[in-house]
Structure formats: C-alpha cells, structure tokens
Coordinates of N, CA, C and O in Angstrom, one line a residue:
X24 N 107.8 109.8 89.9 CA 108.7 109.9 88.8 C 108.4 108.7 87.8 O 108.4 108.8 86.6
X25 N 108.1 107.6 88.5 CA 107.7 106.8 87.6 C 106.7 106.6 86.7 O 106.8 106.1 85.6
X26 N 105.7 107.2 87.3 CA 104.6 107.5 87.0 C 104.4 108.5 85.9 O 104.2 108.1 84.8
X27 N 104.5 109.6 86.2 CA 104.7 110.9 85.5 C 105.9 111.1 84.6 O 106.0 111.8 83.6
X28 N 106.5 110.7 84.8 CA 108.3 111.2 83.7 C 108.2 109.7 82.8 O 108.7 109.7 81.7
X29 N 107.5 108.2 83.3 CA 107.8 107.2 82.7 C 106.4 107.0 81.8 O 106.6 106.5 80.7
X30 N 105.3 107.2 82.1 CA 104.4 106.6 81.9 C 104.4 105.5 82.4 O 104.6 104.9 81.3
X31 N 104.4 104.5 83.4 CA 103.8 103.7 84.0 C 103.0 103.7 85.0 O 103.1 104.6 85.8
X32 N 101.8 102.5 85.1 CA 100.8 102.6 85.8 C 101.6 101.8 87.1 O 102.4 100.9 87.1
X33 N 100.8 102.5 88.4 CA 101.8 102.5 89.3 C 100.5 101.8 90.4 O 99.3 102.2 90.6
X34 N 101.2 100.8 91.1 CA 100.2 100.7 92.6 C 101.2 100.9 93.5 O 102.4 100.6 93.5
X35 N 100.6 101.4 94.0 CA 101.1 102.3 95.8 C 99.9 103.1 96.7 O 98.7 103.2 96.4
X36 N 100.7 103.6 97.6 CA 99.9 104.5 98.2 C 98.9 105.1 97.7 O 97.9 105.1 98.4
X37 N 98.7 105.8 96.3 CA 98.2 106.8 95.7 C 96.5 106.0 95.7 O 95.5 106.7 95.7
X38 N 96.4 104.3 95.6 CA 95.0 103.8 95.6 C 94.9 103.8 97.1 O 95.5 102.8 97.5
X39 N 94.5 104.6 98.0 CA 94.5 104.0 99.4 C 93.1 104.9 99.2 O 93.2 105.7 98.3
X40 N 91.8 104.8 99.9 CA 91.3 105.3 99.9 C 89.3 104.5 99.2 O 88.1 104.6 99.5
X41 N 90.4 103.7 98.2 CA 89.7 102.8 97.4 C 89.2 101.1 98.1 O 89.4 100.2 97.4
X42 N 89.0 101.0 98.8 CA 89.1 100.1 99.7 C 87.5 99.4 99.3 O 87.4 98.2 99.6
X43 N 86.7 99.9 98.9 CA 85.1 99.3 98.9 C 85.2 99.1 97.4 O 84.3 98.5 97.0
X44 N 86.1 99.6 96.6 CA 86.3 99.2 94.9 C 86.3 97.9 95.0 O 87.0 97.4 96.0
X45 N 85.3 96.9 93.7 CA 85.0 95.8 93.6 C 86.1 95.2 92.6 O 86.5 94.1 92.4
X46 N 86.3 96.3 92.1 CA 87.0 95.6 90.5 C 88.5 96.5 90.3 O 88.4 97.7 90.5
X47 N 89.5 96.0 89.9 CA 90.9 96.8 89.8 C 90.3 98.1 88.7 O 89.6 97.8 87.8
X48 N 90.7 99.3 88.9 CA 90.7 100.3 88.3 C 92.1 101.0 87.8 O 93.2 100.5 88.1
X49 N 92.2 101.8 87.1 CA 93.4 102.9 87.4 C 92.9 104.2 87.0 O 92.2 104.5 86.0
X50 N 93.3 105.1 88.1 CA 92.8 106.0 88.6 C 93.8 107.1 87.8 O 95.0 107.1 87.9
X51 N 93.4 107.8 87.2 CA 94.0 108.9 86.5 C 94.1 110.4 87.2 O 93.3 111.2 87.1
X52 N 95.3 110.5 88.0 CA 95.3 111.5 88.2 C 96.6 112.9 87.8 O 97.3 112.5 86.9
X53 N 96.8 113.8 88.2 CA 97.5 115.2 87.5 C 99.0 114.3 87.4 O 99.6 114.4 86.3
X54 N 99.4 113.6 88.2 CA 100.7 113.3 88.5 C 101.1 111.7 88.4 O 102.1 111.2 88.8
X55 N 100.3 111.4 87.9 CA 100.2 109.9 86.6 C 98.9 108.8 87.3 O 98.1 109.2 88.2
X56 N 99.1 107.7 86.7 CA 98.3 106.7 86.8 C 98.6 105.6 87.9 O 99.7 105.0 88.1
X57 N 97.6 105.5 88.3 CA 97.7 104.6 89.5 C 96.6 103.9 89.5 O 95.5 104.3 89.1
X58 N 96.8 102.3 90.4 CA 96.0 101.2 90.4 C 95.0 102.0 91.8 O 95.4 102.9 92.5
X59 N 93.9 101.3 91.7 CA 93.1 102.2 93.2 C 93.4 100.5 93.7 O 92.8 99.5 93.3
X60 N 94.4 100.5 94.4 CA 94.8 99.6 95.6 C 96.0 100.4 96.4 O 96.7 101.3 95.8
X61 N 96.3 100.1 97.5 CA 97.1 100.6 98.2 C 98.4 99.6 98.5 O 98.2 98.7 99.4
X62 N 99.4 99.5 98.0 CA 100.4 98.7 98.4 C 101.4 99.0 99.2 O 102.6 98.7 99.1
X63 N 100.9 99.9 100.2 CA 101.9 100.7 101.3 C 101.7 100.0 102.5 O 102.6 100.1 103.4
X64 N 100.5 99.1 102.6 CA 100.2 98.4 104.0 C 99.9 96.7 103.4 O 99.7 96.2 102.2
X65 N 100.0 96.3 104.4 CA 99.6 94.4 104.4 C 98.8 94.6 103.7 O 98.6 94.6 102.5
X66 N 97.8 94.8 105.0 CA 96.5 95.3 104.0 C 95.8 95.0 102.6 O 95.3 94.1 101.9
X67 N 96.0 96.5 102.5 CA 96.2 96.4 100.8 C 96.8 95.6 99.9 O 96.2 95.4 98.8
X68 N 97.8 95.2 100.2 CA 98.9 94.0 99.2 C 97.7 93.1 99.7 O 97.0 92.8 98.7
X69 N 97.1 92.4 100.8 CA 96.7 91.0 100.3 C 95.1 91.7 99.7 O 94.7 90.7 99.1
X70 N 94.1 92.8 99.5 CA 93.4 93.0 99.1 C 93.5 93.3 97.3 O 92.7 93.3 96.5
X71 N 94.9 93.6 97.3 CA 95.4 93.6 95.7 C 95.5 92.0 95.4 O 94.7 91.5 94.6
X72 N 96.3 91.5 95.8 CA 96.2 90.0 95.7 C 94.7 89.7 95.4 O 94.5 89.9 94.2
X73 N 93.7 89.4 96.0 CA 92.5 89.0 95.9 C 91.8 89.9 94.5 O 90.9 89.2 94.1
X74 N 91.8 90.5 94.1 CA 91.2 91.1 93.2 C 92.4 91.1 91.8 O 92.1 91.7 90.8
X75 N 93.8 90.1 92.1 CA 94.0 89.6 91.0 C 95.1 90.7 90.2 O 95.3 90.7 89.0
X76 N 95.6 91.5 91.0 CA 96.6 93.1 90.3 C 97.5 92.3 89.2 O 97.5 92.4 88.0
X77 N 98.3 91.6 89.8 CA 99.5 91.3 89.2 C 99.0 90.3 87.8 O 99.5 90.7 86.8
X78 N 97.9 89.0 87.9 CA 97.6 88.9 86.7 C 96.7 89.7 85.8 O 96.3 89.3 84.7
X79 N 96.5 90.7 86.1 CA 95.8 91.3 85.3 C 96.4 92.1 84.3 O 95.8 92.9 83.5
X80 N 97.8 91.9 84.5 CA 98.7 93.2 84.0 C 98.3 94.6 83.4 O 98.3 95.0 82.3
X81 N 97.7 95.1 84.7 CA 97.2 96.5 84.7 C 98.0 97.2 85.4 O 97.9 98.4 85.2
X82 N 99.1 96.8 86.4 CA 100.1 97.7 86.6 C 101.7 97.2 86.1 O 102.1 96.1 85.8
X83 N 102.4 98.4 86.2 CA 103.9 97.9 85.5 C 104.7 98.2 86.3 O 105.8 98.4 85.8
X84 N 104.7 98.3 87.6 CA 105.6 98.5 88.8 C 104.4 98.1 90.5 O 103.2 98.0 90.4
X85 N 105.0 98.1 91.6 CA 104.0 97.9 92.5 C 105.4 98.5 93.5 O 106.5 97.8 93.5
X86 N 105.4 99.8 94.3 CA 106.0 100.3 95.2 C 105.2 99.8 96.5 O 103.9 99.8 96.6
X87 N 106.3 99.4 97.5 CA 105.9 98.7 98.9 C 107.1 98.5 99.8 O 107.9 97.6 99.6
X88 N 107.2 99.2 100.7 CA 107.9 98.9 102.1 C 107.7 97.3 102.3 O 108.7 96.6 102.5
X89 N 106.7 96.8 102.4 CA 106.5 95.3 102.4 C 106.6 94.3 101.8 O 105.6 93.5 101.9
X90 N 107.6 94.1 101.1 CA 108.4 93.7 100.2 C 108.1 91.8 100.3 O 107.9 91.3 99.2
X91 N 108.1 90.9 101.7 CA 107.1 89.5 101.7 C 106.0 89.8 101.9 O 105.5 88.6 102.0
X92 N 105.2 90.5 102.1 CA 104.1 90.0 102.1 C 103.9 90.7 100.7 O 102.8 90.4 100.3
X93 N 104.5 91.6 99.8 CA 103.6 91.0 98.4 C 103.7 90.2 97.4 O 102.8 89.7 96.7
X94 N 105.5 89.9 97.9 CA 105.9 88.3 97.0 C 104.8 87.2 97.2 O 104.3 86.5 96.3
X95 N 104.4 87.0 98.9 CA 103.2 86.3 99.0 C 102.2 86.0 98.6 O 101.8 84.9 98.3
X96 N 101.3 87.7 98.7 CA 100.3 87.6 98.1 C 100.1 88.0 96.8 O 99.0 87.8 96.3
X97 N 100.9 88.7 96.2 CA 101.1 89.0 94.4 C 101.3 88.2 93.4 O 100.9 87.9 92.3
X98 N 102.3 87.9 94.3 CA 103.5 86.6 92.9 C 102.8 85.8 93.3 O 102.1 85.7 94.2
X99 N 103.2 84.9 91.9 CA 103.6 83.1 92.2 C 104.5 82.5 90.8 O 104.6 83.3 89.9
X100 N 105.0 81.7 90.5 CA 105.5 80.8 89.6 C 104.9 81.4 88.5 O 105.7 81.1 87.6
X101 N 104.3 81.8 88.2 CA 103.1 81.9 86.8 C 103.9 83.6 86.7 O 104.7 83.9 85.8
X102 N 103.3 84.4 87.9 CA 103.5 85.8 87.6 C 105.0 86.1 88.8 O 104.9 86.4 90.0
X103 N 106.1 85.9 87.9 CA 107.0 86.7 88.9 C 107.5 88.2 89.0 O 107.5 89.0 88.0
X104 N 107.9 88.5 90.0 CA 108.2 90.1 90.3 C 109.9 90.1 90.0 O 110.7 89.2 89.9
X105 N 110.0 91.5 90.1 CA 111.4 91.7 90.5 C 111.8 92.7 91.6 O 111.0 93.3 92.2
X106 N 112.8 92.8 91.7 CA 112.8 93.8 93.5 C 114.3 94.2 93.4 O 115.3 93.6 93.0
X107 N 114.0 95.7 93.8 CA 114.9 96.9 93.3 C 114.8 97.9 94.5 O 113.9 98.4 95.1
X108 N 116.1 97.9 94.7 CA 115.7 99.3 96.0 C 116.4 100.7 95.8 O 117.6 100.8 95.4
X109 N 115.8 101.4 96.0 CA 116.4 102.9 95.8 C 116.7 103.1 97.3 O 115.9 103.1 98.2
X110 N 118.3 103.6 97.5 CA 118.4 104.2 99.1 C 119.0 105.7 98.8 O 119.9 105.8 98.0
X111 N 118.7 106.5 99.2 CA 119.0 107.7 99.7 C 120.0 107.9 100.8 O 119.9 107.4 102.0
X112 N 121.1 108.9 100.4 CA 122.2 109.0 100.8 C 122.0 109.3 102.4 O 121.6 110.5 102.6
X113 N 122.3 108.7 103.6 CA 122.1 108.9 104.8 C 122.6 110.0 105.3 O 122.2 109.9 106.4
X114 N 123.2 110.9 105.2 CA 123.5 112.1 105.8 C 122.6 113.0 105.1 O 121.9 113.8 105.7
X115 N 122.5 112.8 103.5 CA 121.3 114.0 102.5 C 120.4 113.8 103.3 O 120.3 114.8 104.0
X116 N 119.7 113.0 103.6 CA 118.5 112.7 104.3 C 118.5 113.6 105.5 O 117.9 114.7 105.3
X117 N 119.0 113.2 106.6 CA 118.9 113.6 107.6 C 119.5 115.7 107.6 O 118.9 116.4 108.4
X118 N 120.2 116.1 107.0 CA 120.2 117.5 106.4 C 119.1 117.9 105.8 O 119.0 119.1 105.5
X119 N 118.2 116.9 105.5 CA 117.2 117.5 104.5 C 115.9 117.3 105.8 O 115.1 118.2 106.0
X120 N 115.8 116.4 106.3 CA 114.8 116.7 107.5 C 115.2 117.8 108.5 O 114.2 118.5 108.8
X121 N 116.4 118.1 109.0 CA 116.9 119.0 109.7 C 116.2 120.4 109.4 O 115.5 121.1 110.2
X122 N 116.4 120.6 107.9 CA 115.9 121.9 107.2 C 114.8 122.0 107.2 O 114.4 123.1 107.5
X123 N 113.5 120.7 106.8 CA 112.4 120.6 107.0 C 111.7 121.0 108.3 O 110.6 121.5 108.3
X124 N 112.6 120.7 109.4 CA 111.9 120.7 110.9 C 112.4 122.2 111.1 O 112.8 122.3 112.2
X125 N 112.4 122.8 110.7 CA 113.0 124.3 110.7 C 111.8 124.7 110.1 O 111.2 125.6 110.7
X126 N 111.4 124.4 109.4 CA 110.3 125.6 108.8 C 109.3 126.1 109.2 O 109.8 126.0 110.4
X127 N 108.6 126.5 109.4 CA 107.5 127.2 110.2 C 106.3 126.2 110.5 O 106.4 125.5 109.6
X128 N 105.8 125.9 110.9 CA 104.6 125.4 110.9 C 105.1 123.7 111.3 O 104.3 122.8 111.7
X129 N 106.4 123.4 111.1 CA 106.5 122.0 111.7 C 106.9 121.8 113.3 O 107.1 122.7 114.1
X130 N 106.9 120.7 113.6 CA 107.3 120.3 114.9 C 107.9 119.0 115.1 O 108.3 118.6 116.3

C-alpha cells in the first residue's frame, strides 16, 4: 500500500534476493518501488547499513519486524528514523487464518 497507492520507495522484503548487489538500487516492480535490500532479517538491515540506505535518501519508509537492530545499524544522530506500528485486530486475524487453513491446498 505504501508503495503502490503512495508512491514511496520502500525497503523490505521485496529486495531479498539482491544480496551480491554492490550499489543500492531500486527495483521497479508491477506493485511499486523498492530498495534491492532486504529489511525483513538482521541480515539484511546490517547489509543496508553498510552500503549506506538511509543516507542516501533513496528510500522513504524501511518496513522491519526488527525494529533495534535497524535503529543500530541505519540511524544515527545525523539520520534519524521514526517508528510506527500497525496492529491488526486479534480476533480479525485469527478468523481470517481459520478461513485461510480451510482452503484447499493448505495445511
């Protein structure tokens, strides 16, 4: 949604894959733009770190379950972040997996 409905360039999961990339990219694909780094794992956040994501302001959001170790290795005094969480209503959820594990083909 951010991506696509906002126009922002987005790091997350979507760069995973990109791992032998020398130089920050963004990767254009059907359902918006994304950094080729992966910020879904350590990993990746400290491999974004080293190649410099956050000064380079080439992305305008960074989605991550790991929330210290990107303040770690992303931020500093110079470049600060901000941190926002979206939760999903715990019963929707679990109604909506219920129905999911019903479908054919799952288990």
């Amino acid at each position: 949604i951010i991506s696509q409905c906002m126009g922002r360039v987005v790091a997350c999961e979507q760069g995973a894959g990109h791992q032998l990339d020398e130089q920050l990219e963004i990767l254009h694909k059907p359902f918006g733009n994304f950094a080729n780094v992966d910020t879904s794992t350590p990993l990746g956040i400290k491999r974004a770190g080293e190649l410099g994501l956050i000064p380079s302001r080439m992305v305008e959001v960074v989605l991550t379950p790991h929330v210290r170790e990107a303040a770690k290795n992303l931020f500093d005094a110079n470049h600060k972040g901000r941190v926002f969480t979206m939760l999903r209503n715990p019963i929707e959820r679990v109604v909506s997996l219920y129905y999911f594990l019903r479908m054919p083909g799952q288990e």
